[in-house]
Amino acid sequence: SEVGSSQTSLSAAGCAFYATLSLFPAISTLISVYGLAFDLQTVEPQLEVLRHLLPNAAYELIGGRIHTLVAQPHSSLTIGLIFSLTVALWSASASTKSVLSALNMAYNATESRSFLRFQAMALSMTLMAVVGACLTLALMVAAPALVDYLPKYLGFQPPPPFDLLVSYGAPVVVRLVAPVLMLLFVFMAVSLLYRFAPCRTPAQWRWILPGSVVATMLWVITSLGFSWYVGHFASYGATYGPLGAVAAIMMWFFVSTYVVLFGAELNAGLEERAKGEQPRITGLPQPDPIVAAAVSRAEGTP
């Protein structure tokens, strides 16, 4: 009822617009931060996990931008890099600020944080997302190395027939590690959003986990379905011409944000139901408290 009668679709569309504008500053920030500690050449192979989740045109556009950034000379932590990172982070935080506002609407919360606190919250959450993505990529790179070299380094040789199981099973494990790590990253990011983004008293984790699980699973399903739909039916290139990849990216952001807001609406509904509160329908006029108090006194109710 909340999703159908509220402005969830309009909020998701606004978030998709800002996310599209923030995409390339966010990628620049990600590559810069990742390159400070790790080898940049390991970024592109790990992004293969997104190939089936993104439409092909969108994946080629993002992959081309990442390839350009990776090909640039490696930079150390200098004043110029700090300044450029700050500007890119500020530009990328526009998407985060739109998500904060949309989650306030999903939880029927009124934004009462000061301007500086709101901006600091958006910047910190954007930075956390970038650092989390860097660590996830690093783990995806480290997993094959651990599987390949750790037994040799420890001098452990499994006896037959377990040696065949290890030799043939290790590649399968490595291929499964990347999607699992990506799912964990999405789940943790959504959970932190539900926990700290809305302007209200932080909810207990038991009111957050249902929506986080549902949003993560729906995000995978809808991303795969949308990618398949674009690849087989929707011809964004023929319709939008050179803007086809941008339209596909914006539509994917819309679907992804809608799923996140759906999880927030689910959590809000479950929380209100458990507390015995009457669910409020977003967008409908709410009774004036002064008029309600006057009617209550006239009827003799406390």
GROMACS .gro file of C-alpha atoms in nm:
model
  302
    1SER     CA    1   0.000   0.000   0.000
    2GLU     CA    2   0.281   0.242   0.086
    3VAL     CA    3   0.473   0.171  -0.233
    4GLY     CA    4   0.163   0.199  -0.448
    5SER     CA    5   0.030   0.524  -0.300
    6SER     CA    6   0.351   0.708  -0.210
    7GLN     CA    7   0.594   0.889  -0.437
    8THR     CA    8   0.843   0.603  -0.440
    9SER     CA    9   0.864   0.597  -0.818
   10LEU     CA   10   0.923   0.973  -0.836
   11SER     CA   11   1.188   0.954  -0.564
   12ALA     CA   12   1.364   0.668  -0.745
   13ALA     CA   13   1.363   0.868  -1.068
   14GLY     CA   14   1.524   1.167  -0.894
   15CYS     CA   15   1.787   0.944  -0.734
   16ALA     CA   16   1.860   0.783  -1.072
   17PHE     CA   17   1.918   1.126  -1.228
   18TYR     CA   18   2.163   1.232  -0.956
   19ALA     CA   19   2.330   0.890  -0.958
   20THR     CA   20   2.394   0.922  -1.332
   21LEU     CA   21   2.555   1.263  -1.279
   22SER     CA   22   2.762   1.124  -0.990
   23LEU     CA   23   2.871   0.804  -1.166
   24PHE     CA   24   3.195   0.920  -1.326
   25PRO     CA   25   3.316   1.133  -1.032
   26ALA     CA   26   3.251   0.828  -0.813
   27ILE     CA   27   3.450   0.604  -1.051
   28SER     CA   28   3.736   0.856  -1.053
   29THR     CA   29   3.738   0.863  -0.674
   30LEU     CA   30   3.726   0.484  -0.656
   31ILE     CA   31   4.018   0.440  -0.895
   32SER     CA   32   4.225   0.709  -0.719
   33VAL     CA   33   4.170   0.566  -0.370
   34TYR     CA   34   4.225   0.207  -0.490
   35GLY     CA   35   4.547   0.306  -0.668
   36LEU     CA   36   4.698   0.445  -0.348
   37ALA     CA   37   4.732   0.099  -0.195
   38PHE     CA   38   4.678  -0.160  -0.469
   39ASP     CA   39   4.773  -0.233  -0.828
   40LEU     CA   40   4.536  -0.053  -1.065
   41GLN     CA   41   4.572  -0.325  -1.328
   42THR     CA   42   4.368  -0.560  -1.105
   43VAL     CA   43   4.055  -0.343  -1.124
   44GLU     CA   44   3.931  -0.421  -1.475
   45PRO     CA   45   3.929  -0.804  -1.450
   46GLN     CA   46   3.730  -0.793  -1.125
   47LEU     CA   47   3.455  -0.582  -1.281
   48GLU     CA   48   3.358  -0.879  -1.498
   49VAL     CA   49   3.114  -0.966  -1.220
   50LEU     CA   50   2.904  -0.666  -1.332
   51ARG     CA   51   2.884  -0.774  -1.695
   52HIS     CA   52   2.563  -0.973  -1.648
   53LEU     CA   53   2.406  -0.718  -1.413
   54LEU     CA   54   2.448  -0.418  -1.644
   55PRO     CA   55   2.318  -0.371  -1.998
   56ASN     CA   56   2.596  -0.423  -2.249
   57ALA     CA   57   2.604  -0.060  -2.365
   58ALA     CA   58   2.621   0.063  -2.007
   59TYR     CA   59   2.894  -0.185  -1.919
   60GLU     CA   60   3.103  -0.082  -2.221
   61LEU     CA   61   3.069   0.286  -2.129
   62ILE     CA   62   3.173   0.229  -1.766
   63GLY     CA   63   3.446  -0.015  -1.866
   64GLY     CA   64   3.588   0.231  -2.116
   65ARG     CA   65   3.604   0.506  -1.856
   66ILE     CA   66   3.774   0.273  -1.607
   67HIS     CA   67   4.025   0.163  -1.871
   68THR     CA   68   4.111   0.528  -1.940
   69LEU     CA   69   4.163   0.601  -1.571
   70VAL     CA   70   4.370   0.286  -1.517
   71ALA     CA   71   4.596   0.375  -1.811
   72GLN     CA   72   4.694   0.705  -1.652
   73PRO     CA   73   5.021   0.729  -1.454
   74HIS     CA   74   5.002   0.618  -1.094
   75SER     CA   75   4.971   0.911  -0.852
   76SER     CA   76   5.096   0.938  -0.499
   77LEU     CA   77   4.912   1.110  -0.216
   78THR     CA   78   4.988   1.475  -0.297
   79ILE     CA   79   4.809   1.804  -0.236
   80GLY     CA   80   4.677   1.806  -0.592
   81LEU     CA   81   4.540   1.455  -0.559
   82ILE     CA   82   4.377   1.539  -0.226
   83PHE     CA   83   4.210   1.844  -0.381
   84SER     CA   84   4.087   1.652  -0.687
   85LEU     CA   85   3.963   1.369  -0.465
   86THR     CA   86   3.772   1.617  -0.251
   87VAL     CA   87   3.606   1.774  -0.556
   88ALA     CA   88   3.518   1.432  -0.702
   89LEU     CA   89   3.386   1.314  -0.367
   90TRP     CA   90   3.169   1.625  -0.335
   91SER     CA   91   3.030   1.569  -0.686
   92ALA     CA   92   2.965   1.201  -0.614
   93SER     CA   93   2.784   1.283  -0.290
   94ALA     CA   94   2.494   1.440  -0.487
   95SER     CA   95   2.357   1.089  -0.538
   96THR     CA   96   2.394   1.008  -0.168
   97LYS     CA   97   2.209   1.326  -0.067
   98SER     CA   98   1.918   1.237  -0.295
   99VAL     CA   99   1.903   0.887  -0.142
  100LEU     CA  100   1.900   1.038   0.210
  101SER     CA  101   1.601   1.253   0.116
  102ALA     CA  102   1.422   0.962  -0.049
  103LEU     CA  103   1.471   0.740   0.258
  104ASN     CA  104   1.325   1.016   0.475
  105MET     CA  105   1.013   0.999   0.261
  106ALA     CA  106   1.004   0.620   0.282
  107TYR     CA  107   1.022   0.630   0.663
  108ASN     CA  108   0.785   0.930   0.689
  109ALA     CA  109   1.065   1.122   0.861
  110THR     CA  110   1.112   1.498   0.852
  111GLU     CA  111   1.463   1.624   0.783
  112SER     CA  112   1.570   1.820   1.090
  113ARG     CA  113   1.948   1.790   1.065
  114SER     CA  114   2.143   2.110   1.007
  115PHE     CA  115   2.289   2.188   0.666
  116LEU     CA  116   2.643   2.109   0.776
  117ARG     CA  117   2.542   1.785   0.946
  118PHE     CA  118   2.344   1.673   0.640
  119GLN     CA  119   2.635   1.749   0.408
  120ALA     CA  120   2.878   1.574   0.643
  121MET     CA  121   2.653   1.268   0.654
  122ALA     CA  122   2.637   1.254   0.273
  123LEU     CA  123   3.013   1.297   0.232
  124SER     CA  124   3.097   1.038   0.497
  125MET     CA  125   2.857   0.781   0.350
  126THR     CA  126   2.998   0.841   0.001
  127LEU     CA  127   3.353   0.799   0.129
  128MET     CA  128   3.251   0.482   0.315
  129ALA     CA  129   3.099   0.343  -0.005
  130VAL     CA  130   3.418   0.415  -0.200
  131VAL     CA  131   3.643   0.262   0.067
  132GLY     CA  132   3.413  -0.039   0.097
  133ALA     CA  133   3.422  -0.091  -0.279
  134CYS     CA  134   3.804  -0.069  -0.272
  135LEU     CA  135   3.827  -0.329   0.003
  136THR     CA  136   3.581  -0.555  -0.179
  137LEU     CA  137   3.789  -0.534  -0.498
  138ALA     CA  138   4.103  -0.604  -0.298
  139LEU     CA  139   3.946  -0.915  -0.144
  140MET     CA  140   3.834  -1.031  -0.488
  141VAL     CA  141   4.194  -0.998  -0.604
  142ALA     CA  142   4.338  -1.167  -0.296
  143ALA     CA  143   4.104  -1.467  -0.301
  144PRO     CA  144   4.256  -1.639  -0.610
  145ALA     CA  145   4.607  -1.575  -0.479
  146LEU     CA  146   4.524  -1.732  -0.143
  147VAL     CA  147   4.365  -2.035  -0.308
  148ASP     CA  148   4.662  -2.083  -0.540
  149TYR     CA  149   4.962  -2.007  -0.321
  150LEU     CA  150   4.862  -2.064   0.039
  151PRO     CA  151   4.880  -2.448   0.025
  152LYS     CA  152   5.217  -2.425  -0.153
  153TYR     CA  153   5.349  -2.170   0.093
  154LEU     CA  154   5.247  -2.385   0.390
  155GLY     CA  155   5.387  -2.695   0.225
  156PHE     CA  156   5.052  -2.871   0.243
  157GLN     CA  157   4.982  -3.133  -0.020
  158PRO     CA  158   4.644  -3.306   0.016
  159PRO     CA  159   4.653  -3.683  -0.035
  160PRO     CA  160   4.469  -3.851  -0.323
  161PRO     CA  161   4.187  -3.819  -0.416
  162PHE     CA  162   4.157  -3.487  -0.230
  163ASP     CA  163   4.433  -3.337  -0.446
  164LEU     CA  164   4.203  -3.366  -0.750
  165LEU     CA  165   3.921  -3.209  -0.552
  166VAL     CA  166   4.141  -2.915  -0.458
  167SER     CA  167   4.285  -2.868  -0.806
  168TYR     CA  168   3.946  -2.878  -0.978
  169GLY     CA  169   3.744  -2.723  -0.698
  170ALA     CA  170   3.968  -2.421  -0.642
  171PRO     CA  171   3.873  -2.248  -0.971
  172VAL     CA  172   3.505  -2.300  -0.891
  173VAL     CA  173   3.553  -2.147  -0.547
  174VAL     CA  174   3.737  -1.850  -0.697
  175ARG     CA  175   3.457  -1.789  -0.948
  176LEU     CA  176   3.201  -1.797  -0.667
  177VAL     CA  177   3.396  -1.564  -0.438
  178ALA     CA  178   3.347  -1.253  -0.652
  179PRO     CA  179   2.963  -1.265  -0.666
  180VAL     CA  180   2.942  -1.354  -0.297
  181LEU     CA  181   3.164  -1.061  -0.199
  182MET     CA  182   2.961  -0.829  -0.419
  183LEU     CA  183   2.638  -0.948  -0.255
  184LEU     CA  184   2.787  -0.894   0.090
  185PHE     CA  185   2.897  -0.545  -0.009
  186VAL     CA  186   2.548  -0.455  -0.137
  187PHE     CA  187   2.383  -0.605   0.172
  188MET     CA  188   2.608  -0.413   0.411
  189ALA     CA  189   2.567  -0.087   0.217
  190VAL     CA  190   2.186  -0.116   0.217
  191SER     CA  191   2.180  -0.208   0.587
  192LEU     CA  192   2.392   0.095   0.679
  193LEU     CA  193   2.166   0.316   0.470
  194TYR     CA  194   1.855   0.194   0.649
  195ARG     CA  195   2.027   0.228   0.985
  196PHE     CA  196   2.178   0.576   0.963
  197ALA     CA  197   2.041   0.760   0.658
  198PRO     CA  198   1.685   0.850   0.770
  199CYS     CA  199   1.653   1.145   1.007
  200ARG     CA  200   1.521   0.956   1.306
  201THR     CA  201   1.639   0.759   1.605
  202PRO     CA  202   1.848   0.468   1.469
  203ALA     CA  203   1.630   0.160   1.454
  204GLN     CA  204   1.723  -0.178   1.594
  205TRP     CA  205   1.891  -0.416   1.356
  206ARG     CA  206   1.593  -0.653   1.363
  207TRP     CA  207   1.385  -0.380   1.195
  208ILE     CA  208   1.650  -0.338   0.926
  209LEU     CA  209   1.753  -0.689   0.823
  210PRO     CA  210   1.425  -0.794   0.651
  211GLY     CA  211   1.433  -0.503   0.409
  212SER     CA  212   1.809  -0.543   0.355
  213VAL     CA  213   1.773  -0.909   0.260
  214VAL     CA  214   1.474  -0.844   0.034
  215ALA     CA  215   1.639  -0.543  -0.132
  216THR     CA  216   1.964  -0.733  -0.199
  217MET     CA  217   1.787  -1.033  -0.350
  218LEU     CA  218   1.550  -0.818  -0.556
  219TRP     CA  219   1.842  -0.607  -0.677
  220VAL     CA  220   2.018  -0.913  -0.817
  221ILE     CA  221   1.699  -1.047  -0.978
  222THR     CA  222   1.590  -0.715  -1.127
  223SER     CA  223   1.941  -0.631  -1.250
  224LEU     CA  224   1.973  -0.965  -1.426
  225GLY     CA  225   1.621  -0.933  -1.566
  226PHE     CA  226   1.675  -0.576  -1.686
  227SER     CA  227   2.008  -0.664  -1.846
  228TRP     CA  228   1.844  -0.957  -2.028
  229TYR     CA  229   1.550  -0.739  -2.136
  230VAL     CA  230   1.777  -0.468  -2.277
  231GLY     CA  231   1.992  -0.724  -2.453
  232HIS     CA  232   1.701  -0.907  -2.619
  233PHE     CA  233   1.412  -0.664  -2.657
  234ALA     CA  234   1.480  -0.298  -2.576
  235SER     CA  235   1.697  -0.122  -2.832
  236TYR     CA  236   1.824   0.183  -2.648
  237GLY     CA  237   2.086   0.247  -2.915
  238ALA     CA  238   1.829   0.262  -3.195
  239THR     CA  239   1.591   0.478  -2.990
  240TYR     CA  240   1.830   0.722  -2.822
  241GLY     CA  241   2.126   0.704  -3.057
  242PRO     CA  242   2.452   0.815  -2.889
  243LEU     CA  243   2.264   0.860  -2.560
  244GLY     CA  244   2.157   0.494  -2.551
  245ALA     CA  245   2.424   0.393  -2.299
  246VAL     CA  246   2.339   0.688  -2.072
  247ALA     CA  247   1.968   0.603  -2.091
  248ALA     CA  248   2.042   0.241  -2.004
  249ILE     CA  249   2.255   0.345  -1.706
  250MET     CA  250   1.988   0.585  -1.580
  251MET     CA  251   1.719   0.319  -1.614
  252TRP     CA  252   1.936   0.067  -1.426
  253PHE     CA  253   1.989   0.322  -1.150
  254PHE     CA  254   1.613   0.379  -1.138
  255VAL     CA  255   1.544   0.007  -1.097
  256SER     CA  256   1.817  -0.027  -0.833
  257THR     CA  257   1.699   0.275  -0.632
  258TYR     CA  258   1.339   0.162  -0.650
  259VAL     CA  259   1.439  -0.172  -0.500
  260VAL     CA  260   1.626   0.004  -0.216
  261LEU     CA  261   1.326   0.225  -0.142
  262PHE     CA  262   1.100  -0.080  -0.155
  263GLY     CA  263   1.309  -0.241   0.118
  264ALA     CA  264   1.285   0.079   0.324
  265GLU     CA  265   0.906   0.086   0.284
  266LEU     CA  266   0.894  -0.278   0.390
  267ASN     CA  267   1.096  -0.207   0.703
  268ALA     CA  268   0.885   0.097   0.787
  269GLY     CA  269   0.563  -0.099   0.744
  270LEU     CA  270   0.683  -0.391   0.955
  271GLU     CA  271   0.805  -0.154   1.226
  272GLU     CA  272   0.476   0.037   1.241
  273ARG     CA  273   0.277  -0.284   1.243
  274ALA     CA  274   0.485  -0.435   1.525
  275LYS     CA  275   0.452  -0.118   1.733
  276GLY     CA  276   0.077  -0.111   1.681
  277GLU     CA  277   0.082   0.219   1.495
  278GLN     CA  278  -0.160   0.311   1.219
  279PRO     CA  279   0.041   0.315   0.895
  280ARG     CA  280   0.057   0.657   0.737
  281ILE     CA  281   0.015   0.679   0.361
  282THR     CA  282   0.272   0.915   0.214
  283GLY     CA  283   0.121   1.184  -0.006
  284LEU     CA  284  -0.223   1.186   0.159
  285PRO     CA  285  -0.326   1.490   0.364
  286GLN     CA  286  -0.265   1.444   0.736
  287PRO     CA  287  -0.510   1.591   0.990
  288ASP     CA  288  -0.415   1.923   1.140
  289PRO     CA  289  -0.306   1.864   1.503
  290ILE     CA  290  -0.485   2.179   1.630
  291VAL     CA  291  -0.811   2.081   1.464
  292ALA     CA  292  -0.774   1.723   1.588
  293ALA     CA  293  -0.720   1.848   1.945
  294ALA     CA  294  -1.025   2.074   1.927
  295VAL     CA  295  -1.243   1.791   1.797
  296SER     CA  296  -1.107   1.564   2.068
  297ARG     CA  297  -1.200   1.815   2.341
  298ALA     CA  298  -1.546   1.868   2.192
  299GLU     CA  299  -1.610   1.495   2.194
  300GLY     CA  300  -1.485   1.467   2.553
  301THR     CA  301  -1.200   1.228   2.469
  302PRO     CA  302  -0.865   1.278   2.641
   0.00000   0.00000   0.00000
